[in-house]
Amino acid sequence: MEIILQPWPWYVSGPLISLVMITLIYFGKTFGMSSNLSTLCSIGGAGKYASFFKQDWKAHRWNLTVVLGAVIGGFIAVTFLSDGSVIDLNPTTVSDLNELGFKNAGATLLPPELYDWDSVWSLKGLLILIGGGFIVGFGTRYAGGCTSGHAITGLSNLQWPSFVAVIGFFIGGLLMIHVLFPLIFTV
């Protein structure tokens, strides 16, 4: 049980991801979370209103097991496999987060300053959720996939657009955390 409770090293998780990718390539499938949204919209009948959703959703239903597995796996991990230990963050990161108003950084997986119901239902919280959701949704559609789809599937298939997208994800992430994040949370 101790092996399961500890973070897995790259030399275990990396080859497991590679094995999944080789299997998907063999069966002619691709992996990505954002494609599940269009599949769910197609199942719900969105194809009547937008041609983008006119697709054979049955051909993509296998990928819905990825979402189901993420939900079930997350529940199992939090409920049965969490040892309650504090997240081991770099002291500089903890200091920086404290300066931005995040108390007890690393004490919980989800900081209450962002995920507590009082924070979510505040004007600032709603603007962050709605605005961030719109930006992520637009960016995912514009980039032709999400971070997992491009970084895992696209790069493993040596796709140039995925390489460009992953570089953009990293640049966007750096800009967000070093420029926008302090502006959002120190105001």
PDB file of C-alpha atoms in Angstrom:
ATOM      1  CA  MET A   1       0.000   0.000   0.000  1.00  0.00           C
ATOM      2  CA  GLU A   2       2.909   2.353   0.681  1.00  0.00           C
ATOM      3  CA  ILE A   3       3.926   2.180  -2.998  1.00  0.00           C
ATOM      4  CA  ILE A   4       0.474   3.342  -4.110  1.00  0.00           C
ATOM      5  CA  LEU A   5       0.317   6.208  -1.574  1.00  0.00           C
ATOM      6  CA  GLN A   6       3.587   7.792  -2.688  1.00  0.00           C
ATOM      7  CA  PRO A   7       4.063   9.819  -5.896  1.00  0.00           C
ATOM      8  CA  TRP A   8       5.243   7.619  -8.719  1.00  0.00           C
ATOM      9  CA  PRO A   9       8.624   8.435 -10.241  1.00  0.00           C
ATOM     10  CA  TRP A  10       8.936   9.414 -13.887  1.00  0.00           C
ATOM     11  CA  TYR A  11      10.506   6.076 -14.810  1.00  0.00           C
ATOM     12  CA  VAL A  12       7.275   4.298 -13.831  1.00  0.00           C
ATOM     13  CA  SER A  13       4.591   6.758 -14.930  1.00  0.00           C
ATOM     14  CA  GLY A  14       6.379   7.782 -18.162  1.00  0.00           C
ATOM     15  CA  PRO A  15       6.549   4.261 -19.612  1.00  0.00           C
ATOM     16  CA  LEU A  16       2.931   3.637 -18.569  1.00  0.00           C
ATOM     17  CA  ILE A  17       1.837   6.746 -20.495  1.00  0.00           C
ATOM     18  CA  SER A  18       3.951   5.555 -23.439  1.00  0.00           C
ATOM     19  CA  LEU A  19       2.279   2.152 -23.327  1.00  0.00           C
ATOM     20  CA  VAL A  20      -1.154   3.801 -23.437  1.00  0.00           C
ATOM     21  CA  MET A  21      -0.080   6.014 -26.355  1.00  0.00           C
ATOM     22  CA  ILE A  22       1.354   3.082 -28.342  1.00  0.00           C
ATOM     23  CA  THR A  23      -1.901   1.201 -27.790  1.00  0.00           C
ATOM     24  CA  LEU A  24      -3.967   4.203 -28.948  1.00  0.00           C
ATOM     25  CA  ILE A  25      -1.787   4.683 -32.039  1.00  0.00           C
ATOM     26  CA  TYR A  26      -2.101   0.989 -32.845  1.00  0.00           C
ATOM     27  CA  PHE A  27      -5.912   1.223 -32.731  1.00  0.00           C
ATOM     28  CA  GLY A  28      -5.948   4.554 -34.600  1.00  0.00           C
ATOM     29  CA  LYS A  29      -7.324   6.533 -31.672  1.00  0.00           C
ATOM     30  CA  THR A  30      -6.288   9.853 -30.135  1.00  0.00           C
ATOM     31  CA  PHE A  31      -6.448  10.995 -26.544  1.00  0.00           C
ATOM     32  CA  GLY A  32      -7.663  14.334 -25.256  1.00  0.00           C
ATOM     33  CA  MET A  33     -10.124  15.616 -22.699  1.00  0.00           C
ATOM     34  CA  SER A  34     -11.585  18.523 -24.680  1.00  0.00           C
ATOM     35  CA  SER A  35     -12.841  16.264 -27.466  1.00  0.00           C
ATOM     36  CA  ASN A  36     -15.200  14.733 -24.903  1.00  0.00           C
ATOM     37  CA  LEU A  37     -17.071  18.022 -24.644  1.00  0.00           C
ATOM     38  CA  SER A  38     -17.953  17.979 -28.339  1.00  0.00           C
ATOM     39  CA  THR A  39     -18.936  14.316 -28.016  1.00  0.00           C
ATOM     40  CA  LEU A  40     -21.259  15.136 -25.106  1.00  0.00           C
ATOM     41  CA  CYS A  41     -22.715  18.083 -27.047  1.00  0.00           C
ATOM     42  CA  SER A  42     -23.322  15.783 -30.034  1.00  0.00           C
ATOM     43  CA  ILE A  43     -25.062  13.254 -27.791  1.00  0.00           C
ATOM     44  CA  GLY A  44     -27.216  16.089 -26.423  1.00  0.00           C
ATOM     45  CA  GLY A  45     -28.337  17.112 -29.911  1.00  0.00           C
ATOM     46  CA  ALA A  46     -26.198  20.216 -30.455  1.00  0.00           C
ATOM     47  CA  GLY A  47     -25.741  19.147 -34.072  1.00  0.00           C
ATOM     48  CA  LYS A  48     -29.224  20.561 -34.757  1.00  0.00           C
ATOM     49  CA  TYR A  49     -27.901  24.041 -33.965  1.00  0.00           C
ATOM     50  CA  ALA A  50     -24.234  23.997 -35.007  1.00  0.00           C
ATOM     51  CA  SER A  51     -22.648  22.021 -37.812  1.00  0.00           C
ATOM     52  CA  PHE A  52     -19.471  21.540 -35.742  1.00  0.00           C
ATOM     53  CA  PHE A  53     -21.377  19.095 -33.543  1.00  0.00           C
ATOM     54  CA  LYS A  54     -22.738  17.061 -36.454  1.00  0.00           C
ATOM     55  CA  GLN A  55     -20.540  14.047 -35.948  1.00  0.00           C
ATOM     56  CA  ASP A  56     -20.801  10.354 -35.312  1.00  0.00           C
ATOM     57  CA  TRP A  57     -20.568  10.529 -31.545  1.00  0.00           C
ATOM     58  CA  LYS A  58     -20.699   6.744 -31.262  1.00  0.00           C
ATOM     59  CA  ALA A  59     -17.238   6.578 -32.837  1.00  0.00           C
ATOM     60  CA  HIS A  60     -15.904   8.725 -29.991  1.00  0.00           C
ATOM     61  CA  ARG A  61     -17.769   7.282 -27.038  1.00  0.00           C
ATOM     62  CA  TRP A  62     -14.753   5.173 -26.046  1.00  0.00           C
ATOM     63  CA  ASN A  63     -13.009   8.426 -25.044  1.00  0.00           C
ATOM     64  CA  LEU A  64     -15.797   9.157 -22.556  1.00  0.00           C
ATOM     65  CA  THR A  65     -14.316   6.353 -20.465  1.00  0.00           C
ATOM     66  CA  VAL A  66     -11.321   8.671 -19.960  1.00  0.00           C
ATOM     67  CA  VAL A  67     -13.619  11.214 -18.282  1.00  0.00           C
ATOM     68  CA  LEU A  68     -15.353   8.528 -16.259  1.00  0.00           C
ATOM     69  CA  GLY A  69     -11.978   7.114 -15.238  1.00  0.00           C
ATOM     70  CA  ALA A  70     -10.715  10.566 -14.217  1.00  0.00           C
ATOM     71  CA  VAL A  71     -13.769  11.139 -12.024  1.00  0.00           C
ATOM     72  CA  ILE A  72     -13.703   7.672 -10.453  1.00  0.00           C
ATOM     73  CA  GLY A  73      -9.918   7.712 -10.093  1.00  0.00           C
ATOM     74  CA  GLY A  74      -9.990  11.144  -8.472  1.00  0.00           C
ATOM     75  CA  PHE A  75     -12.646  10.004  -6.008  1.00  0.00           C
ATOM     76  CA  ILE A  76     -10.691   6.852  -5.123  1.00  0.00           C
ATOM     77  CA  ALA A  77      -7.442   8.811  -4.761  1.00  0.00           C
ATOM     78  CA  VAL A  78      -8.936  11.435  -2.444  1.00  0.00           C
ATOM     79  CA  THR A  79     -11.161   9.100  -0.444  1.00  0.00           C
ATOM     80  CA  PHE A  80      -8.987   6.017  -0.045  1.00  0.00           C
ATOM     81  CA  LEU A  81      -5.415   6.797  -1.088  1.00  0.00           C
ATOM     82  CA  SER A  82      -4.757  10.167   0.560  1.00  0.00           C
ATOM     83  CA  ASP A  83      -2.541  10.036   3.608  1.00  0.00           C
ATOM     84  CA  GLY A  84      -3.415  13.605   4.679  1.00  0.00           C
ATOM     85  CA  SER A  85       0.155  14.834   4.485  1.00  0.00           C
ATOM     86  CA  VAL A  86       0.954  18.446   3.705  1.00  0.00           C
ATOM     87  CA  ILE A  87       1.920  19.129   0.090  1.00  0.00           C
ATOM     88  CA  ASP A  88       5.683  19.585  -0.137  1.00  0.00           C
ATOM     89  CA  LEU A  89       6.023  23.024  -1.723  1.00  0.00           C
ATOM     90  CA  ASN A  90       9.206  24.992  -2.180  1.00  0.00           C
ATOM     91  CA  PRO A  91       9.538  27.558   0.668  1.00  0.00           C
ATOM     92  CA  THR A  92       9.900  30.356  -1.898  1.00  0.00           C
ATOM     93  CA  THR A  93       6.608  29.306  -3.490  1.00  0.00           C
ATOM     94  CA  VAL A  94       4.910  29.258  -0.078  1.00  0.00           C
ATOM     95  CA  SER A  95       6.266  32.751   0.644  1.00  0.00           C
ATOM     96  CA  ASP A  96       5.096  34.069  -2.734  1.00  0.00           C
ATOM     97  CA  LEU A  97       1.628  32.561  -2.257  1.00  0.00           C
ATOM     98  CA  ASN A  98       1.382  34.048   1.247  1.00  0.00           C
ATOM     99  CA  GLU A  99       2.183  37.479  -0.218  1.00  0.00           C
ATOM    100  CA  LEU A 100      -0.695  37.013  -2.670  1.00  0.00           C
ATOM    101  CA  GLY A 101      -3.100  36.254   0.185  1.00  0.00           C
ATOM    102  CA  PHE A 102      -3.026  32.448   0.171  1.00  0.00           C
ATOM    103  CA  LYS A 103      -2.763  31.418   3.816  1.00  0.00           C
ATOM    104  CA  ASN A 104      -1.528  27.929   4.703  1.00  0.00           C
ATOM    105  CA  ALA A 105      -0.215  27.303   1.190  1.00  0.00           C
ATOM    106  CA  GLY A 106       0.285  23.585   0.689  1.00  0.00           C
ATOM    107  CA  ALA A 107      -1.870  22.588   3.658  1.00  0.00           C
ATOM    108  CA  THR A 108      -4.671  21.538   1.326  1.00  0.00           C
ATOM    109  CA  LEU A 109      -4.768  20.454  -2.289  1.00  0.00           C
ATOM    110  CA  LEU A 110      -7.301  23.154  -3.181  1.00  0.00           C
ATOM    111  CA  PRO A 111      -6.746  26.537  -1.497  1.00  0.00           C
ATOM    112  CA  PRO A 112      -9.932  27.855   0.153  1.00  0.00           C
ATOM    113  CA  GLU A 113      -9.154  31.345  -1.175  1.00  0.00           C
ATOM    114  CA  LEU A 114     -10.136  29.992  -4.604  1.00  0.00           C
ATOM    115  CA  TYR A 115     -12.357  26.970  -3.980  1.00  0.00           C
ATOM    116  CA  ASP A 116     -14.315  27.762  -0.831  1.00  0.00           C
ATOM    117  CA  TRP A 117     -18.016  28.351  -1.644  1.00  0.00           C
ATOM    118  CA  ASP A 118     -17.810  31.896  -0.274  1.00  0.00           C
ATOM    119  CA  SER A 119     -14.967  32.618  -2.688  1.00  0.00           C
ATOM    120  CA  VAL A 120     -16.703  30.980  -5.631  1.00  0.00           C
ATOM    121  CA  TRP A 121     -19.966  32.918  -5.189  1.00  0.00           C
ATOM    122  CA  SER A 122     -18.257  36.291  -4.751  1.00  0.00           C
ATOM    123  CA  LEU A 123     -18.217  38.704  -7.696  1.00  0.00           C
ATOM    124  CA  LYS A 124     -14.468  38.194  -8.132  1.00  0.00           C
ATOM    125  CA  GLY A 125     -14.850  34.408  -7.949  1.00  0.00           C
ATOM    126  CA  LEU A 126     -17.628  34.347 -10.526  1.00  0.00           C
ATOM    127  CA  LEU A 127     -15.686  36.630 -12.868  1.00  0.00           C
ATOM    128  CA  ILE A 128     -12.625  34.395 -12.571  1.00  0.00           C
ATOM    129  CA  LEU A 129     -14.623  31.194 -13.183  1.00  0.00           C
ATOM    130  CA  ILE A 130     -16.732  32.513 -16.048  1.00  0.00           C
ATOM    131  CA  GLY A 131     -13.928  34.525 -17.656  1.00  0.00           C
ATOM    132  CA  GLY A 132     -11.381  31.764 -17.195  1.00  0.00           C
ATOM    133  CA  GLY A 133     -13.802  29.144 -18.510  1.00  0.00           C
ATOM    134  CA  PHE A 134     -14.509  31.197 -21.600  1.00  0.00           C
ATOM    135  CA  ILE A 135     -10.808  31.815 -22.269  1.00  0.00           C
ATOM    136  CA  VAL A 136      -9.901  28.160 -21.773  1.00  0.00           C
ATOM    137  CA  GLY A 137     -12.816  26.994 -23.936  1.00  0.00           C
ATOM    138  CA  PHE A 138     -12.009  29.468 -26.707  1.00  0.00           C
ATOM    139  CA  GLY A 139      -8.292  28.657 -26.549  1.00  0.00           C
ATOM    140  CA  THR A 140      -8.927  24.929 -26.626  1.00  0.00           C
ATOM    141  CA  ARG A 141     -11.147  25.250 -29.686  1.00  0.00           C
ATOM    142  CA  TYR A 142      -8.817  27.714 -31.400  1.00  0.00           C
ATOM    143  CA  ALA A 143      -5.765  25.515 -30.745  1.00  0.00           C
ATOM    144  CA  GLY A 144      -7.601  22.420 -31.959  1.00  0.00           C
ATOM    145  CA  GLY A 145      -7.273  20.613 -28.649  1.00  0.00           C
ATOM    146  CA  CYS A 146      -6.381  20.814 -24.998  1.00  0.00           C
ATOM    147  CA  THR A 147      -3.046  20.564 -23.230  1.00  0.00           C
ATOM    148  CA  SER A 148      -3.313  16.812 -22.714  1.00  0.00           C
ATOM    149  CA  GLY A 149      -4.351  16.207 -26.310  1.00  0.00           C
ATOM    150  CA  HIS A 150      -1.510  18.245 -27.778  1.00  0.00           C
ATOM    151  CA  ALA A 151       1.206  17.479 -25.234  1.00  0.00           C
ATOM    152  CA  ILE A 152       0.586  13.762 -24.992  1.00  0.00           C
ATOM    153  CA  THR A 153      -1.110  12.635 -28.190  1.00  0.00           C
ATOM    154  CA  GLY A 154       0.105  15.320 -30.590  1.00  0.00           C
ATOM    155  CA  LEU A 155       3.744  15.217 -29.546  1.00  0.00           C
ATOM    156  CA  SER A 156       3.805  11.411 -29.492  1.00  0.00           C
ATOM    157  CA  ASN A 157       2.546  11.519 -33.102  1.00  0.00           C
ATOM    158  CA  LEU A 158       5.218  14.132 -33.970  1.00  0.00           C
ATOM    159  CA  GLN A 159       2.617  16.687 -35.067  1.00  0.00           C
ATOM    160  CA  TRP A 160       4.053  20.145 -35.747  1.00  0.00           C
ATOM    161  CA  PRO A 161       0.842  22.007 -34.691  1.00  0.00           C
ATOM    162  CA  SER A 162       0.967  20.253 -31.326  1.00  0.00           C
ATOM    163  CA  PHE A 163       4.599  21.262 -30.856  1.00  0.00           C
ATOM    164  CA  VAL A 164       3.674  24.899 -31.545  1.00  0.00           C
ATOM    165  CA  ALA A 165       0.620  24.642 -29.257  1.00  0.00           C
ATOM    166  CA  VAL A 166       2.655  23.196 -26.379  1.00  0.00           C
ATOM    167  CA  ILE A 167       5.177  26.034 -26.673  1.00  0.00           C
ATOM    168  CA  GLY A 168       2.233  28.458 -26.575  1.00  0.00           C
ATOM    169  CA  PHE A 169       0.824  26.706 -23.483  1.00  0.00           C
ATOM    170  CA  PHE A 170       4.113  27.145 -21.651  1.00  0.00           C
ATOM    171  CA  ILE A 171       4.464  30.799 -22.659  1.00  0.00           C
ATOM    172  CA  GLY A 172       0.846  31.457 -21.657  1.00  0.00           C
ATOM    173  CA  GLY A 173       1.361  29.681 -18.339  1.00  0.00           C
ATOM    174  CA  LEU A 174       4.469  31.715 -17.566  1.00  0.00           C
ATOM    175  CA  LEU A 175       2.691  34.973 -18.438  1.00  0.00           C
ATOM    176  CA  MET A 176      -0.290  33.995 -16.311  1.00  0.00           C
ATOM    177  CA  ILE A 177       1.653  33.067 -13.194  1.00  0.00           C
ATOM    178  CA  HIS A 178       4.220  35.880 -13.363  1.00  0.00           C
ATOM    179  CA  VAL A 179       2.115  38.759 -14.773  1.00  0.00           C
ATOM    180  CA  LEU A 180      -1.649  38.200 -14.478  1.00  0.00           C
ATOM    181  CA  PHE A 181      -1.856  36.075 -11.304  1.00  0.00           C
ATOM    182  CA  PRO A 182      -0.322  38.782  -9.072  1.00  0.00           C
ATOM    183  CA  LEU A 183      -2.650  41.379 -10.609  1.00  0.00           C
ATOM    184  CA  ILE A 184      -5.743  39.248  -9.987  1.00  0.00           C
ATOM    185  CA  PHE A 185      -4.976  38.235  -6.412  1.00  0.00           C
ATOM    186  CA  THR A 186      -3.323  41.334  -4.953  1.00  0.00           C
ATOM    187  CA  VAL A 187      -6.188  43.648  -5.874  1.00  0.00           C
TER     188      VAL A 187
END
